[in-house]
Coordinates of N, CA and C in Angstrom, one line a residue:
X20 N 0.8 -1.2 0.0 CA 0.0 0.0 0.0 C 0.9 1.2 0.0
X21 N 0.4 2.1 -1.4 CA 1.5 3.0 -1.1 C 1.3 4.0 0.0
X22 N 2.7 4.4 0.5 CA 2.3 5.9 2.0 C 1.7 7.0 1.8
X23 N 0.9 7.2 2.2 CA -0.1 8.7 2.1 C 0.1 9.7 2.9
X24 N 0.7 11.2 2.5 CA 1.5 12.1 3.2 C -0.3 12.5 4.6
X25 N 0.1 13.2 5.6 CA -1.2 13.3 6.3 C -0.6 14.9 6.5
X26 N -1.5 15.7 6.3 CA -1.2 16.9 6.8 C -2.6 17.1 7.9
X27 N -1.9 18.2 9.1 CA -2.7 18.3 9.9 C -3.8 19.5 10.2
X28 N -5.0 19.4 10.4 CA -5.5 20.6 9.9 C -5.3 21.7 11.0
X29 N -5.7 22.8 9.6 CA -5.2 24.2 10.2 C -6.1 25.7 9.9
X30 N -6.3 26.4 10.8 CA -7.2 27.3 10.4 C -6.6 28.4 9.6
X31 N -7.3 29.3 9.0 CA -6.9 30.4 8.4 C -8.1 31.4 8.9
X32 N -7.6 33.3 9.4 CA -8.7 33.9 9.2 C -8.0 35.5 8.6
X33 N -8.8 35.8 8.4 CA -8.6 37.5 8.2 C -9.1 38.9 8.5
X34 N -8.1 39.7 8.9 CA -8.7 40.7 10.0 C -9.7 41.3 8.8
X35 N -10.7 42.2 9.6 CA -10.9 43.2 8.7 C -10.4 44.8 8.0
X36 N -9.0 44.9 8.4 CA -8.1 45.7 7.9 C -7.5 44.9 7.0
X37 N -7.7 44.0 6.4 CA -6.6 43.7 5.5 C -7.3 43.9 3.7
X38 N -6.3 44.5 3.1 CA -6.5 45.3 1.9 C -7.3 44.8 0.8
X39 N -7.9 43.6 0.9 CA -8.5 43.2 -0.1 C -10.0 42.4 0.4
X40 N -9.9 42.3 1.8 CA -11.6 42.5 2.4 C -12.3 43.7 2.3
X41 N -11.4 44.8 2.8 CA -11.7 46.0 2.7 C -12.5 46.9 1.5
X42 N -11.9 46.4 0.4 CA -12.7 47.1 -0.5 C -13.7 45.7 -1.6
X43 N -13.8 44.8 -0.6 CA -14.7 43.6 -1.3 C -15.9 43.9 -0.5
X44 N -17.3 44.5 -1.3 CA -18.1 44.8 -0.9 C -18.0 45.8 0.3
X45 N -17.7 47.2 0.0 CA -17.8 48.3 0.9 C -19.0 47.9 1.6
X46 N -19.2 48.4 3.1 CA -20.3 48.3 4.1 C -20.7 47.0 4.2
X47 N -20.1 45.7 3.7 CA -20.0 44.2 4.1 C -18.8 43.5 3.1
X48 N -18.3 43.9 4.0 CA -17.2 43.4 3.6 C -17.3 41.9 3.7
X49 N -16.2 41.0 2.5 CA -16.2 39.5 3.0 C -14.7 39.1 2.3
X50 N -14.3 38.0 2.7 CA -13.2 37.5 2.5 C -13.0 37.1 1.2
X51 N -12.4 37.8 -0.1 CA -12.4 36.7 -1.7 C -12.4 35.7 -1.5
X52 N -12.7 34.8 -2.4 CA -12.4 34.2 -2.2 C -11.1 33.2 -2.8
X53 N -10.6 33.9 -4.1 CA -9.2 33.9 -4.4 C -8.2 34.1 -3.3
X54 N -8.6 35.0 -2.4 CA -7.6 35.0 -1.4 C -7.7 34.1 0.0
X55 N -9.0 33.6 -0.3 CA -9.0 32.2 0.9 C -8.1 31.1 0.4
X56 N -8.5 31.1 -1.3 CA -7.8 29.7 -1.6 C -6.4 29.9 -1.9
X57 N -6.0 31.4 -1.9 CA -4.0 31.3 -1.8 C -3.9 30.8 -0.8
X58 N -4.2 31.3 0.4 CA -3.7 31.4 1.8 C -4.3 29.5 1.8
X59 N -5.0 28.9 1.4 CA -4.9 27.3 1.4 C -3.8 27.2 0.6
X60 N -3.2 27.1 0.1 CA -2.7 27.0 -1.6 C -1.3 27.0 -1.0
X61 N -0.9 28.2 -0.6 CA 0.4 28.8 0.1 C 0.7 27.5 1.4
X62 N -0.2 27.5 2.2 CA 0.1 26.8 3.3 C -0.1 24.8 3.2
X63 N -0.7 24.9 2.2 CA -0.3 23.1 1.9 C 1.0 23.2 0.9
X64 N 1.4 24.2 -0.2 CA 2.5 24.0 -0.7 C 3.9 23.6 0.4
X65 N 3.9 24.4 1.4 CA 4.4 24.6 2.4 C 5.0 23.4 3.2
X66 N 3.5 22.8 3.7 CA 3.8 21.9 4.4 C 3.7 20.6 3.4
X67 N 3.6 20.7 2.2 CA 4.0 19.1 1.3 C 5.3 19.3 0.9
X68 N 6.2 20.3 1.1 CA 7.0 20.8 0.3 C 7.2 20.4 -1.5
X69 N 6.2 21.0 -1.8 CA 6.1 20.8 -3.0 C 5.5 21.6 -3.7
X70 N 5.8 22.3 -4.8 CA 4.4 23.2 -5.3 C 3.1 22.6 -5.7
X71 N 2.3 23.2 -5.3 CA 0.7 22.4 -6.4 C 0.6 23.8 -6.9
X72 N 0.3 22.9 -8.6 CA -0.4 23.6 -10.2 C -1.2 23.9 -10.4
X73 N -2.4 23.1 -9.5 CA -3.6 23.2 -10.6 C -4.6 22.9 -9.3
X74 N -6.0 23.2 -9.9 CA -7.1 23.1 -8.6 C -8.4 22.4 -9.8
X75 N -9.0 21.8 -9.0 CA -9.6 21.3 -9.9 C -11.5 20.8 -9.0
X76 N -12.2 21.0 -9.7 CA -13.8 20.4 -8.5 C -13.6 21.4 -7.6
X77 N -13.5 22.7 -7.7 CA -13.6 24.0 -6.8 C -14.6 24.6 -6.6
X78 N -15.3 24.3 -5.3 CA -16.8 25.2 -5.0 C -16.3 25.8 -3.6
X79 N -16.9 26.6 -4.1 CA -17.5 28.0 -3.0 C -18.8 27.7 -2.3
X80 N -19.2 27.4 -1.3 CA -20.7 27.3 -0.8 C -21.3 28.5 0.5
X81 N -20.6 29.5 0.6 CA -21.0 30.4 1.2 C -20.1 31.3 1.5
X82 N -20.5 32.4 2.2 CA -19.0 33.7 2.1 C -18.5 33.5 3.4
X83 N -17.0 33.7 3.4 CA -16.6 34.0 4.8 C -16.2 35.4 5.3
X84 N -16.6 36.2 6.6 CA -16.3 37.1 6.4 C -15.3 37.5 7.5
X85 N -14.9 38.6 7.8 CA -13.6 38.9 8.2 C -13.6 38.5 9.7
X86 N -12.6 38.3 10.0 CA -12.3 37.6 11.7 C -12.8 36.1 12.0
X87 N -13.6 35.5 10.6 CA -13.9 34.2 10.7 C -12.5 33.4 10.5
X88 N -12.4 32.1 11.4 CA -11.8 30.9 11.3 C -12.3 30.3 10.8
X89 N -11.5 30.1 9.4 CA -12.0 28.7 8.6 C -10.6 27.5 8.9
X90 N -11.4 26.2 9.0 CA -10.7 25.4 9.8 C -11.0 24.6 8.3
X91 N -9.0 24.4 7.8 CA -9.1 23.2 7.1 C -8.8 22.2 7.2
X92 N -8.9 21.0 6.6 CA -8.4 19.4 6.2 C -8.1 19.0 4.8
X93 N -7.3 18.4 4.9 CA -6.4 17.8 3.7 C -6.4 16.2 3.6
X94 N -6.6 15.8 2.6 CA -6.5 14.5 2.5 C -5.3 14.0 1.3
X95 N -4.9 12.9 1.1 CA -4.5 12.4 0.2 C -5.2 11.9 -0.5
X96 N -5.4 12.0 -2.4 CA -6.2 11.6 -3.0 C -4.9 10.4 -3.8
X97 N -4.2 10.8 -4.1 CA -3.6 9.8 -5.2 C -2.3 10.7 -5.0
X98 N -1.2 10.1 -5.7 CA 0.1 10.5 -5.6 C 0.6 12.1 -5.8
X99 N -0.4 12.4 -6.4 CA -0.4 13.9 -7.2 C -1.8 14.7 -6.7
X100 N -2.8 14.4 -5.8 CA -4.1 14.9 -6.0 C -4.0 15.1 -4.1
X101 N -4.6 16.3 -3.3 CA -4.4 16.2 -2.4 C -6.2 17.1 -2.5
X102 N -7.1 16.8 -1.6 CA -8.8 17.1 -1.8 C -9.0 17.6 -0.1
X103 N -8.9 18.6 0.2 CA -9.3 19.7 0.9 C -10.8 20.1 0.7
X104 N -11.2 20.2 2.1 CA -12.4 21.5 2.4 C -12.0 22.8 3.5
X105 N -12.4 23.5 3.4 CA -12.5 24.5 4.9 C -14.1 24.7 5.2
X106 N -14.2 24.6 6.4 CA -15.7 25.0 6.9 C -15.4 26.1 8.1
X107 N -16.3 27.2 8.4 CA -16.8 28.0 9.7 C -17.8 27.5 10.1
X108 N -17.5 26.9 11.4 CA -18.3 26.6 12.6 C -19.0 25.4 11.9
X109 N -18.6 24.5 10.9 CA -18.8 23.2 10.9 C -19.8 23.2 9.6
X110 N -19.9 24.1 9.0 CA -20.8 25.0 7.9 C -19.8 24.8 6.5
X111 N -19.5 23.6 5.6 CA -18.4 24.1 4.6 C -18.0 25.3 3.7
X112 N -17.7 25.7 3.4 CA -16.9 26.9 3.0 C -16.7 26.8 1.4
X113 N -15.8 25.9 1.7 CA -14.6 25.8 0.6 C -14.4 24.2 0.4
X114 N -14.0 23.7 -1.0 CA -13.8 22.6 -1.0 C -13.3 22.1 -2.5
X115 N -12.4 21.7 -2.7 CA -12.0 21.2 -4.1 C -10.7 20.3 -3.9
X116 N -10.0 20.2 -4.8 CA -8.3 19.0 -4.9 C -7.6 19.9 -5.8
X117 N -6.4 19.8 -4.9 CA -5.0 20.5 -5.6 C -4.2 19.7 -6.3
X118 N -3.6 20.1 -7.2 CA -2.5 18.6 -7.8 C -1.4 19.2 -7.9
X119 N 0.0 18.2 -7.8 CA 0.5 18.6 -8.1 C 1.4 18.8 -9.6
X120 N 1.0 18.0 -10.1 CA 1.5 17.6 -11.3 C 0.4 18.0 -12.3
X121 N 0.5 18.9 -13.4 CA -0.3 19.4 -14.5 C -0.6 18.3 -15.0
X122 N 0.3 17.0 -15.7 CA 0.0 16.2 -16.0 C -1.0 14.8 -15.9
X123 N -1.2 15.0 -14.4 CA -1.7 14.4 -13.9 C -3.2 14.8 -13.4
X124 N -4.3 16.0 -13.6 CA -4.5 16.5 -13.0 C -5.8 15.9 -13.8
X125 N -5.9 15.3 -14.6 CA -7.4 14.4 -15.3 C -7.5 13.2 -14.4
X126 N -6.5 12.8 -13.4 CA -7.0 11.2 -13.1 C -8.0 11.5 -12.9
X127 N -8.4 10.3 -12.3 CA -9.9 9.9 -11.6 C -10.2 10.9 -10.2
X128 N -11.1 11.3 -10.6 CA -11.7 12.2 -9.4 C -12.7 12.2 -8.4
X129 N -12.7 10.7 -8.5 CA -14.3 10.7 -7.7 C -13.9 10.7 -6.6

């Protein structure tokens, strides 16, 4: 059985001073969500030490807004495929698979 890397989960949040809440929706502000999925993106590159290319099955299912903790988990999907969600307060968020390999980023997805 091949070894499956385990990363351990971790939250991410953001103040509401920070420059790109701030002018996302003046008078409600909410977190992009481009900049939820760097700040995932950034911090599994990190800890797989490896870059990931590609994102793939990417939904959004509700907004997060500023000072929220979103608490993620990481799984191993396949050698190259690593399938993440974030949820607030148990609510999912965010959810799709990173790859690392462009080449590889059609396997099987289910």
């Amino acid at each position: 059985m091949p070894k499956t890397t385990v990363i351990a989960p971790f939250a991410i949040s953001f103040a509401g001073d920070h420059p790109a809440v701030a002018d996302h929706f003046v008078g409600r502000p909410l977190v992009p969500g481009a900049l939820l999925l760097s700040a995932i993106h950034a911090h599994l590159s990190v800890a797989l030490g490896q870059p990931l290319c590609a994102t793939s099955r990417l939904r959004f299912s509700q907004a997060v807004l500023p000072q929220q903790s979103v608490r993620v988990q990481c799984e191993q999907k396949t050698a190259s495929q690593w399938r993440f969600s974030g949820a607030v307060d148990g609510q999912t968020v965010i959810k799709g698979i990173f790859h690392s390999d462009l080449s590889n980023s059609s396997e099987s997805e289910q």
